[in-house]
Coordinates of C-alpha atoms and ligand atoms in Angstrom, one line a residue:
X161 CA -54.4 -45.5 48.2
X162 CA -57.0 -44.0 50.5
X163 CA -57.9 -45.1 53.6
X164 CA -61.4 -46.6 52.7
X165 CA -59.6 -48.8 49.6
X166 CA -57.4 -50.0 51.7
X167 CA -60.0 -51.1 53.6
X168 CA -62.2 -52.4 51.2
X169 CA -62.4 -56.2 51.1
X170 CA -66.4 -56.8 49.6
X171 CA -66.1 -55.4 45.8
X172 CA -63.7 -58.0 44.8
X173 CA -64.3 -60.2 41.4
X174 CA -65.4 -62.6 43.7
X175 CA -67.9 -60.5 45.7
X176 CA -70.6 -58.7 43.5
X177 CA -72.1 -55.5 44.6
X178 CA -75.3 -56.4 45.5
X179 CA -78.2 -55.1 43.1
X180 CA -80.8 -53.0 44.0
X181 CA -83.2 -53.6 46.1
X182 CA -81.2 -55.3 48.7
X183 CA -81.8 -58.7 48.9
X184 CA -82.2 -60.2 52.0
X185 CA -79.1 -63.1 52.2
X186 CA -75.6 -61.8 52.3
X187 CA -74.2 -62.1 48.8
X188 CA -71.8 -64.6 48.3
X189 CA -68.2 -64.2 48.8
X190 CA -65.2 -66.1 50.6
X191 CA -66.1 -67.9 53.8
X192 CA -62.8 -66.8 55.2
X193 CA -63.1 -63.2 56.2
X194 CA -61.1 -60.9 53.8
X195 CA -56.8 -61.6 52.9
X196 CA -55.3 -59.2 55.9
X197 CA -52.6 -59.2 53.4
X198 CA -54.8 -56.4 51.7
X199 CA -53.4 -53.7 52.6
X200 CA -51.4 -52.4 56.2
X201 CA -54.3 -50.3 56.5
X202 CA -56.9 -53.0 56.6
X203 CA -54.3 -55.5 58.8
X204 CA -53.8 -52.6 61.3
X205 CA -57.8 -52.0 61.5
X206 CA -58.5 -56.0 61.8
X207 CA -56.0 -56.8 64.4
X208 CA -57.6 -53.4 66.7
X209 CA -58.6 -54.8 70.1
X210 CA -62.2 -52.7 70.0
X211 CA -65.1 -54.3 67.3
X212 CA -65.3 -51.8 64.2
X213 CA -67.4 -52.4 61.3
X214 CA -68.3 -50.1 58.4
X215 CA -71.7 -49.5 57.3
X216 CA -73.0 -48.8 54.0
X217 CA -76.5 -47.2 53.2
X218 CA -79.1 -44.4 52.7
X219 CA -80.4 -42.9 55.9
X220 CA -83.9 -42.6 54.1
X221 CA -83.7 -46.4 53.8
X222 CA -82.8 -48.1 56.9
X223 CA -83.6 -51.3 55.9
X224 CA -80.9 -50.7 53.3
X225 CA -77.8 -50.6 55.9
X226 CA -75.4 -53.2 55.3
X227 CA -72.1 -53.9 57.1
X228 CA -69.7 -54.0 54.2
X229 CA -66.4 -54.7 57.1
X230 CA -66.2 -56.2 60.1
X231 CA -62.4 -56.6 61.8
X232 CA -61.6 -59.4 64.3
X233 CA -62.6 -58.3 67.2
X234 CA -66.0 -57.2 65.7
X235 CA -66.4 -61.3 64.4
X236 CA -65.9 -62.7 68.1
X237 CA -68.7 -60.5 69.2
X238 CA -71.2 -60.7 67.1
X239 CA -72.8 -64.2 65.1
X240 CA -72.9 -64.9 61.5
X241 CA -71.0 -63.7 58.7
X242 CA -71.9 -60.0 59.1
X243 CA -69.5 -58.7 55.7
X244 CA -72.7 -58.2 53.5
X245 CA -75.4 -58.5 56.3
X246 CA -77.7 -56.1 57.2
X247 CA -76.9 -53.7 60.1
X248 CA -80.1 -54.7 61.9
X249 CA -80.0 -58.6 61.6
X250 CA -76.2 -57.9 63.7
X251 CA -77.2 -54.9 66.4
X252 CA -81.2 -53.9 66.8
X253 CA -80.3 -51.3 69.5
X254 CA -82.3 -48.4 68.3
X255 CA -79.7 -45.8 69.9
X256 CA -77.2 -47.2 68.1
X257 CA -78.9 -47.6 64.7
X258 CA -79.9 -43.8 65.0
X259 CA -76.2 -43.2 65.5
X260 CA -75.0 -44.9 62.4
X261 CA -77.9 -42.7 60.5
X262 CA -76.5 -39.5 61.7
X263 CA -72.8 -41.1 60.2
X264 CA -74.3 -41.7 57.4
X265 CA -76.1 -38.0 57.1
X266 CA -72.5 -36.6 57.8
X267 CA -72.1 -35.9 61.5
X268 CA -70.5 -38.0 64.3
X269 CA -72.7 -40.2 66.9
X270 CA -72.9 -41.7 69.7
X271 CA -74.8 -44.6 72.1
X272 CA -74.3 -46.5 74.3
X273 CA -75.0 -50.4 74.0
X274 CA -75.5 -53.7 76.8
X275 CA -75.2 -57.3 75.3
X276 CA -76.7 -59.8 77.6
X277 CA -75.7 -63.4 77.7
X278 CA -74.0 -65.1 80.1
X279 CA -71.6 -61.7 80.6
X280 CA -73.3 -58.7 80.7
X281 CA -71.8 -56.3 78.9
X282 CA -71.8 -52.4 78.5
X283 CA -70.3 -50.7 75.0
X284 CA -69.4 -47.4 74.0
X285 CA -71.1 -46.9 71.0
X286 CA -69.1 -44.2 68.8
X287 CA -70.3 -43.4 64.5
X288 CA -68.2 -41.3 62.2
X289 CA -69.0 -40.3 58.3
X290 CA -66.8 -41.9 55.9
X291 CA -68.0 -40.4 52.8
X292 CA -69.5 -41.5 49.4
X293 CA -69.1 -45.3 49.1
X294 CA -69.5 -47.3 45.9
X295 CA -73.3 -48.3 46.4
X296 CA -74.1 -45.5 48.7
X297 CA -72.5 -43.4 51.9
X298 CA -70.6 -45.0 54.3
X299 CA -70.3 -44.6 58.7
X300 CA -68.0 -45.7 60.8
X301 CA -68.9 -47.8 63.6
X302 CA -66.6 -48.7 66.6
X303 CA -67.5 -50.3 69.7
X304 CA -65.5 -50.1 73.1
X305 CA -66.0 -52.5 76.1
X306 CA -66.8 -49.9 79.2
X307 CA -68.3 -52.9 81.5
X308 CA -65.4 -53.0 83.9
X309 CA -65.2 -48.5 83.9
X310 CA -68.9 -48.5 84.7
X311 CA -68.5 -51.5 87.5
X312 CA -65.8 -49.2 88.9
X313 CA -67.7 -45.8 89.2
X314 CA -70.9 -47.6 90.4
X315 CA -68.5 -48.7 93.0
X316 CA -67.5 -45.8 93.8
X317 CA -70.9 -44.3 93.6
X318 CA -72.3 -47.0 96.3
X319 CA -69.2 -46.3 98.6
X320 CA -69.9 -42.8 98.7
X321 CA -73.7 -43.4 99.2
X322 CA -72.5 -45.9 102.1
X323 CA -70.1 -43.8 103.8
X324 CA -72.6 -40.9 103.8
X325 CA -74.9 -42.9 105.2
X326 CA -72.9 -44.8 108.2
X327 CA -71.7 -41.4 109.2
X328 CA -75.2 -39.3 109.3
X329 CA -77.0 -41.9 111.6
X330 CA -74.4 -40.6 114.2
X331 CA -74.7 -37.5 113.2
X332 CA -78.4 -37.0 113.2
X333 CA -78.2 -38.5 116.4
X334 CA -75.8 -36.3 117.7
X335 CA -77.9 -33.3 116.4
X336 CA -81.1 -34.4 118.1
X337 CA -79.4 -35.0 121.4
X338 CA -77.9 -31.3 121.2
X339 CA -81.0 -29.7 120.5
X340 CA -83.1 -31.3 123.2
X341 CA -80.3 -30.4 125.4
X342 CA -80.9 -27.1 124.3
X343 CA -84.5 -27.3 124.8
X344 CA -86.9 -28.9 127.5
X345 CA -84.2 -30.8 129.1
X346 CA -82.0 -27.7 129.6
X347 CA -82.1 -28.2 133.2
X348 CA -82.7 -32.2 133.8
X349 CA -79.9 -33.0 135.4
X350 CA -80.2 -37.0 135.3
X351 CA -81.2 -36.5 131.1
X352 CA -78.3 -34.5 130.4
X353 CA -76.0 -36.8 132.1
X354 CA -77.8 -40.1 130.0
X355 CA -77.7 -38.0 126.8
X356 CA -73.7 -36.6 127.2
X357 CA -73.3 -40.3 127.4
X358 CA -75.0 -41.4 124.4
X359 CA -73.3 -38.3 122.5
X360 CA -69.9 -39.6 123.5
X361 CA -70.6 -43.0 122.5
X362 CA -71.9 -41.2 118.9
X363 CA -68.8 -39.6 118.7
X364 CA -66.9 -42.1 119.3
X365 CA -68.2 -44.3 116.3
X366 CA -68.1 -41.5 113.8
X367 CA -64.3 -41.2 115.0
X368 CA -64.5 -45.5 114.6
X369 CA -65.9 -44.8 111.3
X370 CA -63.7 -41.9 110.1
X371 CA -60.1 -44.1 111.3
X372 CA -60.9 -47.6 109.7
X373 CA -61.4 -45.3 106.2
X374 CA -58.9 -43.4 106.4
X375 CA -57.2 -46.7 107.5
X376 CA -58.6 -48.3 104.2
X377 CA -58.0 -45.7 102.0
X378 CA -53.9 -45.3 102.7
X379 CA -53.8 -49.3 102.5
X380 CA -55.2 -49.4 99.0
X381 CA -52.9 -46.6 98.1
X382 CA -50.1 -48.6 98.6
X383 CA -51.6 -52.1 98.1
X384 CA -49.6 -52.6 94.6
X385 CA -46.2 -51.9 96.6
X386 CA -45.0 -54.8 98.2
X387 CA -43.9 -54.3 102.5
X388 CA -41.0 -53.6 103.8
X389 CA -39.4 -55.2 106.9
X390 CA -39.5 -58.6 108.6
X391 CA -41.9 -59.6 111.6
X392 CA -42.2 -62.9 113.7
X393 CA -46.1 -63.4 113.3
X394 CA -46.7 -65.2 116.5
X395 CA -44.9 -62.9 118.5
X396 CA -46.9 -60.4 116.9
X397 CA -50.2 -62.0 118.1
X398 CA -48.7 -62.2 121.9
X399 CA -48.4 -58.2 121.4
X400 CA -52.3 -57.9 120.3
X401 CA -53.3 -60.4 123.0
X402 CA -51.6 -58.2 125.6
X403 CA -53.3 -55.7 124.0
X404 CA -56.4 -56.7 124.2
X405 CA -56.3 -58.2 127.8
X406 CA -59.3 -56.0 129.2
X407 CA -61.8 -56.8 126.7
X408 CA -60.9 -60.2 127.1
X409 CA -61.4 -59.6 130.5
X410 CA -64.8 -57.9 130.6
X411 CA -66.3 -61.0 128.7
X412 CA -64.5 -63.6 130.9
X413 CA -63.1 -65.2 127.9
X414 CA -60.3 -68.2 127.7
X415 CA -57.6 -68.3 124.7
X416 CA -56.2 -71.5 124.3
X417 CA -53.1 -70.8 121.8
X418 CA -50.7 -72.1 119.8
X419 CA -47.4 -70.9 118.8
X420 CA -44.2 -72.4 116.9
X421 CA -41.2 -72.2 117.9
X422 CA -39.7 -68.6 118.1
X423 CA -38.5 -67.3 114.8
X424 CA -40.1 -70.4 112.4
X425 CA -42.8 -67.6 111.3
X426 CA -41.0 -64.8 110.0
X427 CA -42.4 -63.0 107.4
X428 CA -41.8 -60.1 105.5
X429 CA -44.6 -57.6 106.3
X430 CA -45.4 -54.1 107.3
X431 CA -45.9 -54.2 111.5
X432 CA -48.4 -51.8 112.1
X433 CA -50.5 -53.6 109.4
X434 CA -50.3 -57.1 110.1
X435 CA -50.9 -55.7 113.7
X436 CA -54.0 -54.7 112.4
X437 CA -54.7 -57.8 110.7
X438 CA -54.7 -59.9 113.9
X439 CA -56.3 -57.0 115.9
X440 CA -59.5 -57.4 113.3
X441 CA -59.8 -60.6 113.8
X442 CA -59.2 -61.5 117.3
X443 CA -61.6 -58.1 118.2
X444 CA -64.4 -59.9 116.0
X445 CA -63.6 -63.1 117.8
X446 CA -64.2 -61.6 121.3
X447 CA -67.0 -59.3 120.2
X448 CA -69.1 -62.2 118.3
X449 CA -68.3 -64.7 121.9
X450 CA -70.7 -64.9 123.9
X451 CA -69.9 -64.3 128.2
X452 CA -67.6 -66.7 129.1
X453 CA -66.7 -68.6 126.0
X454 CA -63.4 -69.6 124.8
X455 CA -61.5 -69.0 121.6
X456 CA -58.4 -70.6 120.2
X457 CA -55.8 -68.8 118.1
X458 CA -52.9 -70.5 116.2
X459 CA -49.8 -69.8 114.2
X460 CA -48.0 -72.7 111.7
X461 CA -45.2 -72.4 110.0
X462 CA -44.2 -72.9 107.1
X463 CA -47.1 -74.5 105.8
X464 CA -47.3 -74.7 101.8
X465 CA -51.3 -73.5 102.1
X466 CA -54.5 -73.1 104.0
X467 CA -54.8 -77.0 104.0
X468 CA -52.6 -77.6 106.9
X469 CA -54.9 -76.2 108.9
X470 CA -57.6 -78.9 109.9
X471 CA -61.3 -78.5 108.7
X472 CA -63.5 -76.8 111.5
X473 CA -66.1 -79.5 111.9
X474 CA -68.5 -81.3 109.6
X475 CA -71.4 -78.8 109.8
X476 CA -68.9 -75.7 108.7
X477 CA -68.5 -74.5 105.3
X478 CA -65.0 -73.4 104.1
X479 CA -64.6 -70.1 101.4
X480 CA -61.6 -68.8 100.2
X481 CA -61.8 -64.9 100.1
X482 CA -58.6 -64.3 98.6
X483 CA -56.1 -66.7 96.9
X484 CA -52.4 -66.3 97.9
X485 CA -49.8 -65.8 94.9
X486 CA -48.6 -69.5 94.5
X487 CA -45.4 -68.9 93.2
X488 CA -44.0 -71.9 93.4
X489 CA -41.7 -72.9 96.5
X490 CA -44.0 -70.1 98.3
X491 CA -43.8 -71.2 101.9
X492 CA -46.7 -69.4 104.5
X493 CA -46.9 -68.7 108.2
X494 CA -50.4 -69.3 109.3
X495 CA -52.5 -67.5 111.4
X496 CA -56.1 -69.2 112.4
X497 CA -58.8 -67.6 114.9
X498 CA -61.7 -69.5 116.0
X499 CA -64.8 -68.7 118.2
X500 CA -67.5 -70.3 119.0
X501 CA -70.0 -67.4 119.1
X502 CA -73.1 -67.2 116.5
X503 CA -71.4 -68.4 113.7
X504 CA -72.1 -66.9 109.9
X505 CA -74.9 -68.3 107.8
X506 CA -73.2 -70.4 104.6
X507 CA -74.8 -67.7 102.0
X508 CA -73.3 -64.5 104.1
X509 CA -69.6 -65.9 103.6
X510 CA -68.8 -64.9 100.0
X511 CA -69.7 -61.4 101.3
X512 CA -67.6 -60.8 104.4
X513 CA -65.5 -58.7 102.8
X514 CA -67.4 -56.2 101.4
X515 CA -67.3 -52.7 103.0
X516 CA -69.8 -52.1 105.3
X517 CA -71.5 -55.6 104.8
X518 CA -72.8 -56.7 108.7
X519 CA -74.3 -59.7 108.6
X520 CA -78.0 -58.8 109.8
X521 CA -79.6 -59.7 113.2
X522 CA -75.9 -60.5 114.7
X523 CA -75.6 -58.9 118.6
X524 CA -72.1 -58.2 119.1
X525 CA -72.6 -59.4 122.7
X526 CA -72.3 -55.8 124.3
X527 CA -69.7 -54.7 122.6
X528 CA -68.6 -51.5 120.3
X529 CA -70.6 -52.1 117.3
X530 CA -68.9 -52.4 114.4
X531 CA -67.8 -50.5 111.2
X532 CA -67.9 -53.3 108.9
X533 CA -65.0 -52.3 107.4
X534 CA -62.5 -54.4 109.5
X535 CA -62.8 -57.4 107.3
X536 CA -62.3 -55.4 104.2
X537 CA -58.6 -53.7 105.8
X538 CA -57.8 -57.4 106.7
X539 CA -58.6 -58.2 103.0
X540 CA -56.6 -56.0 101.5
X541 CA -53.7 -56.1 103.9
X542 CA -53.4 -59.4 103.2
X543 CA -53.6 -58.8 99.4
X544 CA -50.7 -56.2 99.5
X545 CA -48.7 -58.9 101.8
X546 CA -49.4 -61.7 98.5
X547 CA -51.0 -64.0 101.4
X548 CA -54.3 -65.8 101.5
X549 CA -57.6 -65.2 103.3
X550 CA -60.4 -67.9 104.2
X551 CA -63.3 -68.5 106.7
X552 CA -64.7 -71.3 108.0
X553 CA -68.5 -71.1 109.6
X554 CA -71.7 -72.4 109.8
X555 CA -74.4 -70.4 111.2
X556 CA -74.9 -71.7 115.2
X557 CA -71.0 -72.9 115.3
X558 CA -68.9 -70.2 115.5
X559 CA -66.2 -68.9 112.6
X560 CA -62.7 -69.7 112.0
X561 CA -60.5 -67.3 109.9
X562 CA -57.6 -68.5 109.0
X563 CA -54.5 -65.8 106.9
X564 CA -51.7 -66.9 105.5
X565 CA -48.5 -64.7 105.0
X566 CA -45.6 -65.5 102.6
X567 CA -42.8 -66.3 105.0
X568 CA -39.6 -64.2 104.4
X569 CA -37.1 -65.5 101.9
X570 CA -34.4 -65.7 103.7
X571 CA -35.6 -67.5 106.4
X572 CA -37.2 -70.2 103.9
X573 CA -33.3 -70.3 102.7
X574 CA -32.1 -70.5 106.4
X575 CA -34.5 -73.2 107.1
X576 CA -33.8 -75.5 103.7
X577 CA -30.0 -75.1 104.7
X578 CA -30.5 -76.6 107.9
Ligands
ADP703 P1 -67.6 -55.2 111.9 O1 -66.8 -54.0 112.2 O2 -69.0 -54.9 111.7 O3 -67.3 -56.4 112.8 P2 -66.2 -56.7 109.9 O4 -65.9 -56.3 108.5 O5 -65.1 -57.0 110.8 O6 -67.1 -55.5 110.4 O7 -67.2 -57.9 109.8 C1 -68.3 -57.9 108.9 C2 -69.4 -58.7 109.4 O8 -69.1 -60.1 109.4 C3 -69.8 -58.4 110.9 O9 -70.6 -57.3 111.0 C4 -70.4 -59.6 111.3 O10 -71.8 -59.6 110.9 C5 -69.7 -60.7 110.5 N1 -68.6 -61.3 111.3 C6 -67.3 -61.0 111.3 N2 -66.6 -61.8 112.2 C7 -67.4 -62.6 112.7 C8 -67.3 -63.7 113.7 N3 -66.2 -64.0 114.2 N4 -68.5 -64.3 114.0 C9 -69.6 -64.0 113.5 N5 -69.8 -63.0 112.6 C10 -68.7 -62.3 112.2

């Protein structure tokens, strides 16, 4: 049995071949699409997760194009019972109907194909000949869903475009400064001592710029392998507040923290990254304070979720940016940073996380600027780690962002024990 016969569900007893001209209803057949049991052809072809159809018709009459099979998939996407209906009433997309004519003259095709509706949708549109038919000559018309490939390389695309740009406003910068060096301020003494600053401070943010994506880059290398090694979180922050003692320093800040008790938030993590974790946060913290303000910074553990930590005040809005795996009995350590610096406004929160977003008009009081790239590492750090990620802000009130970490297994064990 041929391919094509085995496919063949329409010129059945109960399905007449419809006469010529071709009328315009579908001619009447089952109202269940076609026995599977046909053939292992035609069950292989209808259970096919892309939409395929087979067209019948004359490319001189394109009003004459009928879908003579649809499988499954082909069914969910499109309305109406399409066996027997013509090829325009289903899909009007001229590049796709001029595909299916060069099928049916003999040679392959192709197009491309968006659906709207509530999902936007991009297909690969693909036509093959299938020969002489019973009523005319026959294409083959397959459909593949590219929506999520096309997202993928436009993100690329934009990444590239944004990288490019962050590091040629240094850059161009750095150029201008050099050749005015070079030229009428050659021998300005007091110029070329402002400008060798202002090249150093370039430099240094092109340096910025080139660490957290390199930084980003090996992190979502290895995002889909879980960490190795164990960590106490909250000594972990006391290292990155010693750390960070000078710029606290410079912006006469106070910390008020709070710790558990030694040990009670172990978790299994990489070091150097959850280092980095805190470090991104607390640095936004002290950057977005203003002179002489105070943040607070917390660890709980174990805490089953985000919800032991108490809402921010009645003003803020609360976002989750990522959702922790919630296998169940999953026990977190918690680690919450609060300021009290300009806040983010509600409709900026879903996008924190975005590379290079900076929420516009924001001074970060003196400071380095940023990268905008340290909310995305913390992001997917704490997506390799399995934890959660959410903020807490409203614009005039200062942020909280709160991480939680899956606390290591074994000391969930230890702790049940007791
Ligand atoms: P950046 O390096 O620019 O700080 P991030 O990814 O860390 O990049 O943050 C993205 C943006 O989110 C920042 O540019 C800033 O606009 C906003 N933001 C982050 N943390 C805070 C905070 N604590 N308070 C106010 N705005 C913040």
């Amino acid at each position: 049995m041929s391919i094509l016969k085995a496919l063949w569900p329409l010129r059945t007893a109960e399905t007449p071949a419809p006469p010529a001209p071709l009328p315009e209803a579908p001619p009447p057949g089952p109202k269940e699409p076609a026995d599977v049991s046909q053939g292992p052809f035609r069950a292989l072809v209808e259970s096919l997760p892309d939409p395929v159809l087979v067209i019948e018709g004359d490319p001189d009459e394109p009003a004459a194009r009928r879908i003579v099979f649809a499988n499954a998939a082909a069914r969910d996407l499109l309305p109406g019972r399409l066996e027997g209906m013509r090829l325009v009433t289903a899909l009007r997309n001229p590049e796709l109907l001029e595909a299916v004519d060069e099928a049916l003259l003999g040679a392959p095709g192709s197009a491309q194909m968006e659906t709207g509706g509530a999902q936007e949708r991009v297909w690969a549109v693909q036509t093959r000949p299938l020969g002489q038919g019973e009523f005319g000559r026959l294409a083959l018309l397959t459909l593949r869903d590219e929506t999520d490939v096309r997202r993928a390389e436009r993100m690329r695309v934009d990444f590239l475009a944004n990288a490019s740009h962050e590091l040629r406003t240094p850059l161009a910068s750095l150029t201008g400064f050099i050749e005015t060096l070079r030229g009428h301020a050659r021998d300005d003494e007091a110029a070329r001592d402002t400008f060798l600053g202002i090249m150093q401070a370039q430099a240094e943010r092109m340096r910025r710029l080139i660490d957290d994506l390199m930084s980003l880059s090996r992190i979502e290398l290895n995002e889909h392998i879980a960490p190795e090694g164990r960590l106490d979180l909250a000594l972990a922050v006391t290292d990155v507040l010693d750390a960070l003692v000078p710029l606290v320093r410079e912006k006469n800040l106070s910390i008020g923290n709070e710790m558990p008790a030694r040990g009670a938030a172990e978790i299994e993590g990489d070091r150097d990254q959850i280092l980095q974790v805190i470090q991104n946060l607390v640095e936004n913290a002290v950057k977005y304070s203003s002179n002489g303000g105070a943040l607070e910074i917390s660890v709980a553990a174990p805490v089953r979720d985000d919800s032991a930590a108490p809402p921010r005040d009645a003003a803020a809005t609360r976002m989750t940016l990522l959702s922790p795996d919630r296998t169940q009995g999953r026990r977190f350590a918690l680690l919450r940073v609060t300021d009290h610096g300009p806040g983010i406004p509600r409709d900026r929160l879903p996008r924190l996380t975005e590379r290079f977003y900076r929420v516009e008009g924001q001074k970060s009081g003196g400071l380095r600027p940023g990268t905008g790239l340290g909310l995305a590492i913390v992001k997917h750090i704490v997506n390799r780690h399995r934890g959660g990620m959410a903020v807490e802000s409203a614009e005039g009130h200062g942020a909280s962002f709160t991480v939680w970490l899956p606390l290591s297994e074994k000391d969930v064990a230890d702790r049940d024990e007791r």
